[in-house]
Amino acid sequence: MSEDYKSMWESLELDLKAHDALLEVLGKGYQDIYLAQKNRPEGMGYFDFVMSEVHGLRIRELLDEKAAGQKVIGSFCVFVPEEIVRAADAILVGLCAGADFAGEEVEKLLPRNTCSLIKSAFGFKLGKVCPYIESADMIVGENTCDGKKKSYEILKDLVPNLYVMDLPQVKSAEGRALLKAEFVRFKEAVEKLTGIAIDAKRLKKGIEIVNNKRKAIYRLSSLRKADPPSISGLDALLANQVFFYDNPARFTESVNKICDELEKRIENSEGVFPKETPRLLLSGCPMAVPNWKLPWIIETSGAVIVGEESCVGERGTRNLTDDSGTTVDELMEAIIDRYFQVDCAIFTPNPDRLDHIVEMVEKYQANGVIHYGLQFCQPYLMESMPVEKALEAKNIPTLRIDTDYSMEDVGQLKTRVEAFIEMLK
Ligand code: SF4
Ligand code: SF4
């Protein structure tokens, strides 16, 4: 890494030694998991570059944008409305992390039985290795699961700029009213942070930017219906992960370019795996960078992942926001309508998610579903049981996997996944 980056990381008060160690592990993991794949689309070169510069060039860009007056807002959840952030010329970045870090320090603040996603976010902060959280002018914590909402009470003492957004847990009129009140309050907070009054023209522009990136990633998802598969699940997951970090216009263009390439591959029946490779849908908790363990196990065990029913996947990206309104009120209502459809397991009851899983199985012609639950994640682990029951009632084979970010269970998981794939053949 260049000296230039070193001084940039120093200016963000990162722990350089720990950060170097993290980048080394990340680079090695990327090499072994991503670059070892065969027949990848050429367009993935863009994502390889993004990943190699995820703590370098992208942070340099964010700091340049900050120097030019733009604000950076960090978030842990797909409920934070990016349209409102973009409307104020601000930048939204994902802060969820997908690797264990500073475990001992974390367990001084959080109970051991907290999910890896929350522990990891704390670990990256306490270990001083995340340039995104250190670049953020505002960090949004949302009241979704109990683990997150209680951990924000602790996080507020670790960061100077935590903003807590309340969220409904029931899809009722009262629930929608709460979401509306919270989105209006968030809009006001973003206006205060940026000094920009969000009018209808700005809101429309914000909606357009975010719709375009959702359309591009959705186009990529749709191309995964093909057999032979033209892109691996690992590569498609990576595009979904980069969705949360990249410059949106550049991301949209790069994803569309890959889609053009995939369309040609499909026309020529060119696949990344042979025809009739068993096809699996992944459903459950979100997978943040560099959490590639389970997809890697699946795709090195003889199957291909054809879709992610996840917030880093279709749950987070599938619905567009109606941009036909002409006033701030109309456009805000459209944004609220769009987000109120997100079927996170924190909602009770949550039948839409089950319908969506079945819809995805049919759309992508999946032979089975692997439900991925992080240990100690009550909402998704609880919901995995009715999901399994309902899928099996429709003769859709399902495997429930509960795991964490450690690599200790790789052998055991591989045995279970291989047996499941064998059964599908
Ligand atoms: S799973 Fe729920 S809490 Fe997590 S990012 Fe998605 S919507 Fe937010
Ligand atoms: S994985 Fe589960 S427990 Fe962890 S933050 Fe997400 S919803 Fe909460």
XYZ file of C-alpha atoms and ligand atoms in Angstrom:
441
model
C 0.000 0.000 0.000
C 1.254 3.412 -0.824
C 2.577 5.867 1.732
C -0.247 8.107 0.638
C -2.821 5.669 2.019
C -0.802 5.240 5.190
C -1.053 8.922 6.003
C -4.746 8.861 5.089
C -5.382 5.976 7.499
C -3.324 7.758 10.167
C -5.471 10.849 9.704
C -8.515 8.647 10.405
C -6.765 7.383 13.549
C -6.760 3.752 12.435
C -4.495 1.289 14.213
C -2.076 0.741 11.346
C -0.684 -2.543 12.592
C -4.095 -4.091 13.152
C -5.349 -2.617 9.887
C -2.420 -4.124 7.938
C -3.214 -7.504 9.485
C -6.866 -7.166 8.463
C -5.980 -6.234 4.883
C -3.639 -9.181 4.665
C -6.331 -11.631 5.749
C -8.851 -9.968 3.432
C -6.447 -10.134 0.468
C -5.619 -13.770 1.106
C -9.291 -14.705 1.510
C -10.150 -12.894 -1.712
C -7.387 -14.676 -3.575
C -8.410 -18.116 -2.309
C -12.145 -17.671 -2.696
C -12.690 -15.238 -5.572
C -9.647 -15.291 -7.795
C -9.471 -19.098 -7.626
C -12.809 -19.335 -9.483
C -12.749 -20.381 -13.132
C -14.526 -18.820 -16.157
C -15.474 -15.601 -14.394
C -17.069 -12.842 -16.490
C -14.477 -10.271 -17.532
C -16.594 -7.522 -16.020
C -15.825 -8.914 -12.565
C -12.411 -7.300 -13.019
C -14.090 -4.074 -11.922
C -15.189 -5.641 -8.635
C -11.757 -7.186 -8.104
C -10.368 -3.676 -8.412
C -12.990 -2.202 -6.058
C -12.192 -4.854 -3.468
C -8.452 -4.295 -3.756
C -9.087 -0.580 -3.125
C -11.971 -0.868 -0.661
C -9.930 0.764 2.118
C -7.753 2.756 -0.319
C -9.071 4.572 -3.342
C -12.717 4.501 -2.225
C -11.798 6.127 1.081
C -9.660 8.691 -0.756
C -12.736 9.501 -2.885
C -14.959 9.833 0.186
C -12.466 12.135 1.879
C -12.203 14.252 -1.291
C -15.993 14.460 -1.451
C -16.069 15.463 2.207
C -13.453 18.143 1.560
C -15.730 19.457 -1.200
C -18.559 19.790 1.338
C -20.469 16.528 1.009
C -21.410 14.532 4.104
C -20.973 10.809 4.669
C -23.692 8.841 6.475
C -23.063 5.286 7.684
C -25.789 2.700 8.163
C -26.274 -0.855 9.409
C -29.584 -1.622 7.740
C -31.423 -1.463 4.414
C -34.211 0.475 6.124
C -32.141 3.670 6.045
C -33.577 5.488 2.992
C -30.700 6.247 0.640
C -33.009 8.386 -1.544
C -33.187 11.009 1.221
C -29.420 10.917 1.737
C -28.696 11.375 -1.987
C -31.293 14.148 -2.202
C -29.024 16.188 0.082
C -25.913 15.355 -1.992
C -24.722 13.172 0.884
C -23.230 9.690 0.589
C -24.557 6.548 2.246
C -22.137 3.747 3.107
C -22.799 0.375 4.700
C -21.069 -0.267 8.011
C -21.997 -3.904 8.549
C -18.916 -6.074 8.759
C -18.432 -9.720 7.920
C -15.370 -10.774 9.918
C -14.518 -11.235 13.586
C -12.187 -8.612 14.992
C -11.006 -7.562 18.462
C -13.166 -10.290 20.002
C -11.859 -9.867 23.539
C -12.532 -6.144 23.544
C -15.996 -6.713 22.116
C -16.926 -9.199 24.814
C -16.141 -6.624 27.484
C -19.060 -4.608 26.096
C -21.451 -7.138 24.589
C -22.650 -10.524 25.831
C -20.974 -13.535 24.223
C -24.285 -14.649 22.812
C -24.638 -11.679 20.469
C -24.763 -12.367 16.720
C -21.533 -12.081 14.697
C -22.856 -9.173 12.656
C -23.225 -6.927 15.689
C -20.022 -8.132 17.330
C -18.122 -7.553 14.112
C -19.342 -3.957 13.762
C -18.182 -3.307 17.337
C -14.900 -5.139 16.689
C -14.089 -2.966 13.672
C -14.750 0.154 15.734
C -12.902 -0.973 18.855
C -10.001 -2.405 16.837
C -9.777 0.892 14.874
C -9.692 -0.825 11.505
C -12.745 0.571 9.682
C -12.066 3.724 7.631
C -15.775 3.966 6.751
C -17.006 4.391 10.319
C -14.186 6.890 10.957
C -15.167 8.889 7.838
C -18.849 9.094 8.718
C -20.390 12.423 9.724
C -23.487 10.631 10.982
C -24.021 6.986 11.922
C -27.575 5.704 11.791
C -28.549 2.918 14.156
C -32.029 1.483 13.622
C -34.258 -0.199 16.145
C -34.744 -3.521 14.416
C -33.790 -6.629 16.403
C -33.223 -6.473 20.170
C -29.501 -7.132 19.710
C -29.051 -4.099 17.504
C -31.245 -1.699 19.424
C -29.644 -2.490 22.790
C -26.141 -2.423 21.299
C -26.722 1.120 20.023
C -27.118 2.204 23.656
C -23.497 1.090 24.048
C -22.288 2.290 20.646
C -23.406 5.825 21.414
C -20.530 6.108 23.905
C -18.011 4.932 21.282
C -18.942 7.297 18.453
C -19.765 11.006 18.620
C -22.482 11.036 15.977
C -24.986 8.228 16.455
C -28.517 8.911 15.250
C -31.111 6.332 16.297
C -34.029 5.629 13.978
C -37.051 3.859 15.405
C -38.732 1.271 13.191
C -42.081 -0.532 13.304
C -42.299 -4.268 13.956
C -45.829 -4.783 12.642
C -47.163 -4.103 9.148
C -50.214 -2.202 10.340
C -51.520 1.326 9.732
C -49.871 2.306 13.028
C -46.619 0.687 11.868
C -46.663 2.668 8.645
C -47.398 5.872 10.565
C -44.332 5.228 12.733
C -42.159 4.641 9.662
C -43.480 7.866 8.143
C -42.769 9.888 11.273
C -39.260 8.453 11.459
C -38.478 9.083 7.771
C -39.701 12.681 8.098
C -37.524 13.124 11.217
C -34.576 11.572 9.352
C -35.077 13.944 6.416
C -34.926 16.863 8.839
C -31.761 15.476 10.457
C -30.106 15.062 7.033
C -31.105 18.620 6.110
C -29.575 19.878 9.348
C -26.370 17.896 8.821
C -25.886 19.013 5.220
C -27.422 22.493 5.373
C -29.454 21.569 2.273
C -33.238 21.908 2.137
C -34.612 18.855 0.331
C -37.184 19.943 -2.252
C -39.163 17.804 -4.711
C -36.549 18.167 -7.461
C -33.780 16.923 -5.171
C -35.903 14.068 -3.847
C -36.760 12.979 -7.394
C -33.068 12.982 -8.254
C -32.262 10.908 -5.143
C -34.956 8.404 -6.100
C -33.626 8.203 -9.658
C -30.045 7.492 -8.523
C -31.100 4.724 -6.143
C -33.704 3.234 -8.520
C -31.047 3.013 -11.211
C -28.670 1.032 -9.067
C -31.485 -1.228 -7.873
C -32.603 -1.776 -11.494
C -29.058 -2.743 -12.512
C -28.593 -5.239 -9.681
C -32.065 -6.633 -10.320
C -31.162 -7.063 -13.996
C -28.113 -9.041 -12.868
C -30.318 -11.205 -10.618
C -32.729 -11.925 -13.466
C -29.869 -13.206 -15.640
C -29.209 -15.868 -13.021
C -32.256 -17.773 -14.278
C -30.113 -19.184 -17.108
C -28.791 -22.738 -17.228
C -25.830 -23.110 -17.517
C -25.331 -20.297 -14.999
C -23.413 -17.407 -16.535
C -22.128 -16.057 -13.197
C -21.301 -17.714 -9.890
C -23.288 -16.984 -6.750
C -20.080 -15.758 -5.132
C -19.584 -13.118 -7.842
C -23.225 -12.061 -7.769
C -23.025 -11.773 -3.970
C -19.953 -9.574 -4.322
C -21.845 -7.182 -6.612
C -24.622 -7.064 -3.999
C -22.064 -6.336 -1.280
C -20.319 -3.567 -3.251
C -23.790 -1.996 -3.739
C -23.352 -0.590 -0.212
C -19.945 1.071 -0.745
C -19.489 2.233 -4.282
C -20.202 5.461 -6.082
C -23.786 4.763 -7.293
C -23.431 5.996 -10.898
C -20.214 4.048 -11.420
C -21.708 0.971 -9.745
C -24.809 1.122 -11.976
C -22.692 1.417 -15.097
C -20.376 -1.441 -14.077
C -23.226 -3.796 -13.214
C -24.989 -3.020 -16.498
C -21.754 -3.735 -18.347
C -21.505 -7.160 -16.680
C -25.148 -7.793 -17.597
C -24.375 -7.056 -21.282
C -21.559 -9.574 -21.072
C -23.747 -12.154 -19.314
C -26.444 -11.802 -21.985
C -23.849 -12.719 -24.615
C -22.643 -15.646 -22.502
C -26.215 -16.895 -22.176
C -26.750 -16.584 -25.936
C -23.665 -18.745 -26.477
C -24.657 -21.178 -23.681
C -21.392 -20.299 -21.993
C -21.486 -21.106 -18.308
C -19.404 -20.690 -15.223
C -20.621 -24.135 -14.119
C -21.827 -27.024 -16.316
C -25.473 -27.265 -17.365
C -27.713 -28.954 -14.785
C -25.477 -28.100 -11.860
C -27.761 -28.275 -8.777
C -29.197 -24.799 -8.161
C -29.641 -23.405 -4.662
C -31.329 -20.388 -3.188
C -29.704 -18.837 -0.106
C -32.160 -17.333 2.336
C -31.734 -15.634 5.690
C -29.364 -13.219 7.412
C -27.425 -10.668 5.377
C -23.809 -11.439 4.390
C -21.499 -8.428 4.665
C -17.960 -8.292 3.205
C -15.918 -10.504 3.733
C -18.430 -13.082 4.889
C -18.110 -15.534 1.994
C -17.771 -18.740 4.028
C -21.069 -20.473 3.244
C -21.317 -19.466 -0.458
C -17.740 -20.655 -0.914
C -18.552 -24.000 0.738
C -21.650 -24.403 -1.449
C -19.958 -23.545 -4.724
C -16.957 -25.765 -4.051
C -19.298 -28.656 -3.206
C -20.949 -29.044 -6.602
C -23.830 -26.534 -6.578
C -24.422 -23.004 -7.772
C -26.246 -20.277 -5.840
C -28.859 -18.672 -8.081
C -30.280 -16.077 -5.694
C -30.008 -14.486 -2.252
C -33.193 -13.905 -0.268
C -31.317 -11.511 1.956
C -30.816 -7.814 2.628
C -27.526 -8.182 0.760
C -29.602 -9.495 -2.122
C -33.186 -9.320 -3.263
C -34.825 -8.437 0.043
C -32.845 -5.242 0.014
C -32.990 -4.367 -3.654
C -36.110 -5.761 -5.283
C -38.628 -2.915 -5.020
C -38.264 0.407 -6.797
C -39.583 3.725 -5.499
C -42.372 5.339 -7.503
C -40.969 8.622 -8.786
C -44.145 9.982 -10.355
C -44.979 12.358 -7.477
C -44.443 16.082 -7.918
C -44.355 17.319 -4.327
C -42.096 16.497 -1.377
C -45.080 14.925 0.418
C -45.992 12.684 -2.520
C -42.399 11.552 -3.022
C -41.911 10.920 0.709
C -45.087 8.780 0.701
C -43.646 6.789 -2.220
C -40.379 6.248 -0.325
C -42.294 5.102 2.775
C -44.422 2.716 0.665
C -41.281 1.225 -0.843
C -39.496 0.599 2.448
C -42.616 -0.665 4.204
C -42.486 -3.683 1.865
C -39.099 -4.875 3.195
C -39.881 -8.241 4.783
C -37.207 -8.429 7.491
C -37.743 -11.121 10.118
C -38.087 -8.433 12.789
C -41.706 -8.029 11.593
C -44.417 -10.073 13.201
C -46.118 -11.834 11.584
C -44.013 -11.902 8.408
C -45.838 -13.954 5.738
C -44.506 -11.877 2.827
C -41.012 -13.253 3.327
C -42.219 -16.811 2.983
C -44.105 -15.953 -0.208
C -41.010 -14.244 -1.564
C -38.794 -17.275 -0.876
C -41.203 -19.532 -2.783
C -41.446 -16.971 -5.591
C -37.644 -16.874 -5.845
C -37.369 -20.683 -5.889
C -39.744 -20.757 -8.845
C -38.245 -17.771 -10.660
C -34.642 -18.995 -10.478
C -35.605 -22.671 -10.785
C -33.785 -23.555 -7.602
C -33.658 -27.235 -6.643
C -33.482 -26.403 -2.952
C -33.029 -23.731 -0.309
C -30.261 -23.280 2.229
C -31.477 -21.174 5.111
C -28.586 -19.274 6.647
C -29.034 -18.090 10.222
C -26.369 -16.442 12.319
C -26.056 -17.990 15.747
C -27.927 -15.914 18.355
C -30.007 -14.148 15.707
C -33.439 -14.692 17.215
C -35.536 -13.251 14.359
C -34.046 -15.344 11.548
C -33.425 -18.511 13.578
C -36.988 -18.449 14.893
C -38.335 -17.827 11.427
C -36.201 -20.580 9.865
C -38.434 -23.267 11.388
C -41.733 -22.169 9.783
C -39.818 -21.410 6.579
C -38.466 -24.958 6.454
C -41.865 -26.433 7.244
C -43.644 -24.419 4.578
C -41.025 -25.142 1.917
C -41.031 -28.833 2.641
C -44.820 -28.858 2.391
C -44.261 -27.674 -1.179
C -41.629 -30.377 -1.725
C -38.803 -27.846 -1.788
C -35.805 -29.455 -0.033
C -34.406 -27.178 2.659
C -31.283 -27.229 4.773
C -31.022 -25.033 7.851
C -27.523 -23.845 8.691
C -26.764 -21.919 11.885
C -23.243 -20.578 11.960
C -21.052 -17.590 12.796
C -18.012 -15.873 11.308
C -15.430 -18.325 12.632
C -13.852 -20.882 10.308
C -13.946 -23.649 12.903
C -17.056 -25.317 11.508
C -16.018 -25.315 7.832
C -15.376 -29.075 7.713
C -18.634 -29.916 9.416
C -20.634 -27.505 7.243
C -19.043 -28.865 4.092
C -20.092 -32.405 5.008
C -23.694 -31.297 5.571
C -23.831 -29.183 2.415
C -22.322 -31.953 0.274
C -24.863 -34.462 1.602
C -27.692 -32.021 0.843
C -26.443 -31.404 -2.701
C -26.012 -35.149 -3.267
C -29.638 -35.642 -2.262
C -30.761 -33.075 -4.869
C -29.051 -34.844 -7.755
S -32.085 -8.192 8.138
Fe -33.487 -6.634 8.995
S -32.215 -5.537 10.454
Fe -30.808 -6.615 9.072
S -30.348 -5.176 7.410
Fe -32.101 -6.375 6.792
S -33.871 -5.123 7.359
Fe -32.125 -4.376 8.531
S -28.267 -11.006 12.100
Fe -30.113 -11.107 13.366
S -29.461 -10.632 15.462
Fe -27.819 -10.004 14.057
S -28.229 -7.857 13.662
Fe -29.252 -9.006 12.038
S -31.367 -9.349 12.760
Fe -30.103 -8.713 14.523
